[in-house]
Amino acid sequence: MGGWERFVDTFFKPALIERYWPAILDGMWVTIQIAAAVVVTGLALGLLLAVIRAYRIRPLTWAIILCVDVLRALPPLVLILLAYFGLPNIGILLSAFTVLWLVLSAVLAAFTEEIVWAGITSIRKGQWDAARSTGFGFTGALIFVVLPQAIRLAIPPLTNRTIAITKNTALGSVIGVAEILNRATTAQSVEGNATPLAMAAIAYCLLFVPVVIAGRWIETRFGWRRA
Amino acid sequence: MDLLIDQFFNTAIMAQAWPILWRGLQMTLLLCLTAVPLGLLGGLLVALAGRVRALRWTVVALVDLLRAVPPLVLLLFLYAGLPFAGIHLPPFLAALLALGLNASSFYGEIWRAGIDSVGHGQWEAARSTGLGHRQTLTAVILPQAARAVLPDLVSNTIEVVKLTSLASVVALPELLYSADMARSVTYNASPLMLAAGLYLALLWPLVRLLARFEHRSAGSR
Amino acid sequence: MSSSAARPILEVRKLTKRFGTVEVLKGIDMVVAEREMVFLIGPSGSGKSTLLRCCNRLEEPTSGHVIVDGVDLMAPGTDINAMRRRIGMVFQQFNLYPHLTALGNVSLALRKVLKQSRAQADATARAALEQVGLAARAGAYPADLSGGQQQRVAIARALALEPTVMLFDEPTSALDPELVGSVLSAMRDMRAAGMTMVVVSHELRFAREAADRVVFLDHGQIVEEGPPSQVLGTPTSERARAFIADLLH
């Protein structure tokens, strides 16, 4: 067997590709579902926390900072294992899918809060003054004047962070969520061949390369010139 | 409440698990202390290669691929896939390589932004005083670039340290692997809590430092 | 113009403001009548901008009263947001919303505070932009407007709410000299239309020509006040004389 044939046989064996592509495709669908759920809940929750923090109510602010710091400092896999193996011992039974969704949403929310909050604090005081002078209360000024600008500033860093965290859906394979990587490792251990893993890598590329390129585009093109 | 304490904050079990967690922590630190410099250096190479016109699109494509593939997939591919091609990497090397490659792509983008942020005048000034290209880069440009993107470098370093926990999946006895072993033996989540505490001790100062950076940059605007 | 019979629109009574231990305003008493244009002048640090910002409580006075059209802004029951709507303010740095067009800047409060329909708010906003000569630039973003145009949009933003009184905080200090004229002429038009105005500014020539009264502040106190010809022409205090001579060279 020549080198090329051996390479193909190891990583791209046609028979295995044919056998497993439906499973990988199913895995992609699961990955998309979790990723979408995480993006929606994570961003919404993070935005809400940043808004709450804007009111500068001491105990709430401290609680938010504490949670955000912990979620930023802990590896998501630690949180996933803690939730998946720890919670049942105190009577809380969650499916692997739910654990993955909750943990990744919480992590994304923490980063979102931090990024949006940085955006809010970077809006000049004059913007608040102008809004208040036209009769907006604090909440009105926040929602209609400050937040739209803060979110705009937050979009480039937020895009990158969101991509990084949705890629963590692969961690679900460790607790048996039937996403791409999980299907691939299962197939690989059955077949004793690297083809399923190569297929997984390609599946992730298919899903995320367009997102990464879109993120790059957003980073350079988004935002407006400041007056 | 008692159940919660018994299952998550059981000091007896924590004490019992401490010796293996301590060894795990050392392995984690070893991985950090090799993977972070490797990533910083690799990232620098990526950024510099990206400035060479002939290599530019190859570098962009590689970086985008590395950013698209989850690090765990990369790690499993190196550890469990390559053996089929006759390349056997021990867990540590596989983890180091996966982390290094992943981190290089992210550090690379950061270095690129940093180098871009240094004005062209700095190059001209340095070259006009007789410094060569390499000297200009290392003595004039990179120090300024590093300062400009320090918060991003710190932020990515936090991510790399967190990613070392993935090595537990390929049975490298680092902190999380050790804690999960102890967890599976004792049927108790306290070792995992202890590991979480150790990760916090390791990374909280960096997270706070980062928050400080963000606050300062917002204040100066 | 400033006949004593005219109704008072803005009354400041015994107003003080302390920042920590520094007393910036030391008991200011001032009355601005309907249709009157009053200039506040004084060296930097005299407290004139703080006084102006106390007039709509963007700065919280330490003690004293601010009464606008008969309503005490400091009274506990006063809806300050409703009152601020009636007190237009124009800022040194314009403070236009960069994410909105000129029209969006002017119509935002109409829609979200006054709850007008989009069509109604847009019509009001267009009329206000028309007044400052910028109807043609309604769709432009602040970044695409010159400083003078931005400041006129800011004036339109305040005008659209049909304020009872307008406060100007150094409206031309951030402008290139050649752009000052357009803003001053917009202010001249407002005065002709009968707007009550309080202006913090160093444009003494404009004060001499347009103001009904000039108030000179120093160290948080009113040192002199009167018609521009008197305060600017024959100032009695040494501080005022030096300050005015400096500005008019």
Short mmCIF file of N, CA and C in Angstrom, two decimals, chain C residues 116-189:
data_model
loop_
_atom_site.label_atom_id
_atom_site.label_comp_id
_atom_site.label_asym_id
_atom_site.label_seq_id
_atom_site.Cartn_x
_atom_site.Cartn_y
_atom_site.Cartn_z
N GLN C 116 -45.25 60.36 21.06
CA GLN C 116 -45.87 60.71 19.79
C GLN C 116 -45.67 59.56 18.79
N SER C 117 -46.56 59.50 17.80
CA SER C 117 -46.40 58.51 16.74
C SER C 117 -45.16 58.89 15.93
N ARG C 118 -44.63 57.91 15.20
CA ARG C 118 -43.43 58.19 14.43
C ARG C 118 -43.68 59.32 13.42
N ALA C 119 -44.84 59.28 12.74
CA ALA C 119 -45.13 60.28 11.72
C ALA C 119 -45.20 61.67 12.35
N GLN C 120 -45.91 61.74 13.49
CA GLN C 120 -46.09 63.01 14.17
C GLN C 120 -44.74 63.55 14.66
N ALA C 121 -43.94 62.66 15.27
CA ALA C 121 -42.64 63.07 15.80
C ALA C 121 -41.73 63.53 14.67
N ASP C 122 -41.74 62.78 13.55
CA ASP C 122 -40.89 63.16 12.42
C ASP C 122 -41.28 64.53 11.88
N ALA C 123 -42.58 64.81 11.83
CA ALA C 123 -43.03 66.10 11.31
C ALA C 123 -42.55 67.23 12.23
N THR C 124 -42.72 67.03 13.55
CA THR C 124 -42.25 68.03 14.51
C THR C 124 -40.74 68.23 14.38
N ALA C 125 -40.01 67.10 14.27
CA ALA C 125 -38.55 67.16 14.21
C ALA C 125 -38.10 67.88 12.94
N ARG C 126 -38.77 67.59 11.83
CA ARG C 126 -38.42 68.26 10.57
C ARG C 126 -38.62 69.78 10.69
N ALA C 127 -39.72 70.16 11.33
CA ALA C 127 -39.99 71.60 11.50
C ALA C 127 -38.88 72.24 12.35
N ALA C 128 -38.44 71.53 13.38
CA ALA C 128 -37.38 72.07 14.24
C ALA C 128 -36.07 72.19 13.47
N LEU C 129 -35.76 71.19 12.65
CA LEU C 129 -34.54 71.25 11.84
C LEU C 129 -34.64 72.40 10.83
N GLU C 130 -35.83 72.59 10.31
CA GLU C 130 -36.08 73.69 9.38
C GLU C 130 -35.72 75.02 10.05
N GLN C 131 -36.14 75.17 11.30
CA GLN C 131 -35.89 76.42 12.04
C GLN C 131 -34.42 76.74 12.15
N VAL C 132 -33.56 75.69 12.26
CA VAL C 132 -32.13 75.95 12.38
C VAL C 132 -31.43 75.81 11.03
N GLY C 133 -32.23 75.72 9.95
CA GLY C 133 -31.68 75.71 8.60
C GLY C 133 -31.04 74.41 8.19
N LEU C 134 -31.49 73.30 8.78
CA LEU C 134 -30.85 72.02 8.46
C LEU C 134 -31.82 70.97 7.96
N ALA C 135 -32.96 71.41 7.43
CA ALA C 135 -33.94 70.44 6.95
C ALA C 135 -33.33 69.51 5.92
N ALA C 136 -32.38 70.04 5.14
CA ALA C 136 -31.80 69.23 4.06
C ALA C 136 -30.90 68.12 4.59
N ARG C 137 -30.41 68.26 5.82
CA ARG C 137 -29.48 67.26 6.36
C ARG C 137 -30.14 66.30 7.34
N ALA C 138 -31.47 66.19 7.29
CA ALA C 138 -32.20 65.39 8.27
C ALA C 138 -31.70 63.95 8.34
N GLY C 139 -31.26 63.40 7.20
CA GLY C 139 -30.86 62.00 7.17
C GLY C 139 -29.40 61.76 7.50
N ALA C 140 -28.65 62.85 7.78
CA ALA C 140 -27.21 62.69 8.00
C ALA C 140 -26.92 62.27 9.44
N TYR C 141 -25.87 61.46 9.60
CA TYR C 141 -25.41 61.10 10.94
C TYR C 141 -24.49 62.19 11.48
N PRO C 142 -24.43 62.36 12.80
CA PRO C 142 -23.59 63.40 13.39
C PRO C 142 -22.17 63.42 12.84
N ALA C 143 -21.60 62.22 12.62
CA ALA C 143 -20.22 62.16 12.14
C ALA C 143 -20.06 62.82 10.77
N ASP C 144 -21.16 62.92 10.02
CA ASP C 144 -21.08 63.51 8.69
C ASP C 144 -21.41 64.99 8.68
N LEU C 145 -21.66 65.57 9.87
CA LEU C 145 -22.01 66.99 9.94
C LEU C 145 -20.84 67.78 10.50
N SER C 146 -20.74 69.05 10.10
CA SER C 146 -19.72 69.91 10.68
C SER C 146 -20.11 70.24 12.12
N GLY C 147 -19.15 70.77 12.88
CA GLY C 147 -19.43 71.11 14.26
C GLY C 147 -20.60 72.08 14.39
N GLY C 148 -20.62 73.08 13.50
CA GLY C 148 -21.70 74.07 13.55
C GLY C 148 -23.05 73.43 13.27
N GLN C 149 -23.04 72.50 12.29
CA GLN C 149 -24.30 71.81 11.98
C GLN C 149 -24.73 70.92 13.14
N GLN C 150 -23.76 70.24 13.77
CA GLN C 150 -24.10 69.38 14.90
C GLN C 150 -24.73 70.19 16.02
N GLN C 151 -24.14 71.38 16.27
CA GLN C 151 -24.68 72.17 17.37
C GLN C 151 -26.09 72.66 17.02
N ARG C 152 -26.32 72.94 15.76
CA ARG C 152 -27.67 73.39 15.39
C ARG C 152 -28.68 72.24 15.48
N VAL C 153 -28.23 71.01 15.18
CA VAL C 153 -29.11 69.86 15.39
C VAL C 153 -29.43 69.74 16.88
N ALA C 154 -28.41 69.96 17.70
CA ALA C 154 -28.62 69.88 19.16
C ALA C 154 -29.63 70.94 19.60
N ILE C 155 -29.55 72.13 18.99
CA ILE C 155 -30.52 73.18 19.31
C ILE C 155 -31.92 72.74 18.88
N ALA C 156 -32.00 72.14 17.68
CA ALA C 156 -33.30 71.67 17.19
C ALA C 156 -33.86 70.59 18.11
N ARG C 157 -32.97 69.73 18.63
CA ARG C 157 -33.41 68.66 19.53
C ARG C 157 -34.09 69.25 20.76
N ALA C 158 -33.53 70.35 21.26
CA ALA C 158 -34.14 70.99 22.43
C ALA C 158 -35.43 71.74 22.03
N LEU C 159 -35.35 72.45 20.88
CA LEU C 159 -36.50 73.26 20.43
C LEU C 159 -37.74 72.42 20.16
N ALA C 160 -37.53 71.21 19.64
CA ALA C 160 -38.66 70.37 19.22
C ALA C 160 -39.59 70.08 20.38
N LEU C 161 -39.06 70.12 21.61
CA LEU C 161 -39.88 69.81 22.78
C LEU C 161 -40.65 71.04 23.26
N GLU C 162 -40.54 72.14 22.49
CA GLU C 162 -41.20 73.41 22.81
C GLU C 162 -40.95 73.85 24.24
N PRO C 163 -39.68 74.09 24.54
CA PRO C 163 -39.32 74.41 25.92
C PRO C 163 -39.79 75.81 26.32
N THR C 164 -39.95 76.01 27.62
CA THR C 164 -40.31 77.30 28.17
C THR C 164 -39.08 78.19 28.26
N VAL C 165 -37.93 77.56 28.47
CA VAL C 165 -36.69 78.30 28.61
C VAL C 165 -35.57 77.43 28.04
N MET C 166 -34.54 78.08 27.47
CA MET C 166 -33.41 77.32 26.91
C MET C 166 -32.13 77.70 27.64
N LEU C 167 -31.34 76.68 27.99
CA LEU C 167 -30.05 76.89 28.64
C LEU C 167 -28.94 76.55 27.64
N PHE C 168 -27.98 77.45 27.49
CA PHE C 168 -26.85 77.20 26.57
C PHE C 168 -25.56 77.16 27.38
N ASP C 169 -24.87 76.01 27.33
CA ASP C 169 -23.62 75.88 28.09
C ASP C 169 -22.44 75.99 27.13
N GLU C 170 -21.89 77.17 27.01
CA GLU C 170 -20.77 77.45 26.10
C GLU C 170 -21.01 76.81 24.72
N PRO C 171 -22.08 77.23 24.04
CA PRO C 171 -22.48 76.52 22.82
C PRO C 171 -21.51 76.66 21.66
N THR C 172 -20.62 77.65 21.72
CA THR C 172 -19.72 77.84 20.57
C THR C 172 -18.26 77.60 20.90
N SER C 173 -17.95 77.21 22.16
CA SER C 173 -16.53 77.09 22.53
C SER C 173 -15.81 75.95 21.84
N ALA C 174 -16.57 74.92 21.43
CA ALA C 174 -15.91 73.77 20.81
C ALA C 174 -15.87 73.89 19.29
N LEU C 175 -16.29 75.05 18.78
CA LEU C 175 -16.39 75.20 17.33
C LEU C 175 -15.20 75.93 16.74
N ASP C 176 -14.87 75.56 15.48
CA ASP C 176 -13.88 76.35 14.75
C ASP C 176 -14.47 77.74 14.53
N PRO C 177 -13.63 78.79 14.55
CA PRO C 177 -14.13 80.17 14.48
C PRO C 177 -15.09 80.41 13.31
N GLU C 178 -14.80 79.80 12.15
CA GLU C 178 -15.65 80.10 10.99
C GLU C 178 -17.03 79.46 11.11
N LEU C 179 -17.23 78.55 12.09
CA LEU C 179 -18.53 77.88 12.23
C LEU C 179 -19.39 78.51 13.31
N VAL C 180 -18.78 79.44 14.09
CA VAL C 180 -19.50 80.04 15.21
C VAL C 180 -20.72 80.82 14.74
N GLY C 181 -20.54 81.53 13.62
CA GLY C 181 -21.59 82.42 13.12
C GLY C 181 -22.93 81.74 12.92
N SER C 182 -22.90 80.51 12.36
CA SER C 182 -24.16 79.83 12.04
C SER C 182 -24.94 79.52 13.32
N VAL C 183 -24.22 79.18 14.39
CA VAL C 183 -24.89 78.86 15.65
C VAL C 183 -25.45 80.14 16.28
N LEU C 184 -24.63 81.21 16.25
CA LEU C 184 -25.10 82.47 16.82
C LEU C 184 -26.33 82.96 16.07
N SER C 185 -26.35 82.78 14.77
CA SER C 185 -27.50 83.30 14.02
C SER C 185 -28.75 82.48 14.34
N ALA C 186 -28.57 81.16 14.60
CA ALA C 186 -29.72 80.36 15.03
C ALA C 186 -30.24 80.87 16.37
N MET C 187 -29.31 81.26 17.26
CA MET C 187 -29.73 81.77 18.56
C MET C 187 -30.43 83.13 18.41
N ARG C 188 -29.93 83.92 17.47
CA ARG C 188 -30.53 85.23 17.21
C ARG C 188 -31.99 85.04 16.75
N ASP C 189 -32.19 84.05 15.87
CA ASP C 189 -33.55 83.76 15.38
C ASP C 189 -34.46 83.35 16.53
#
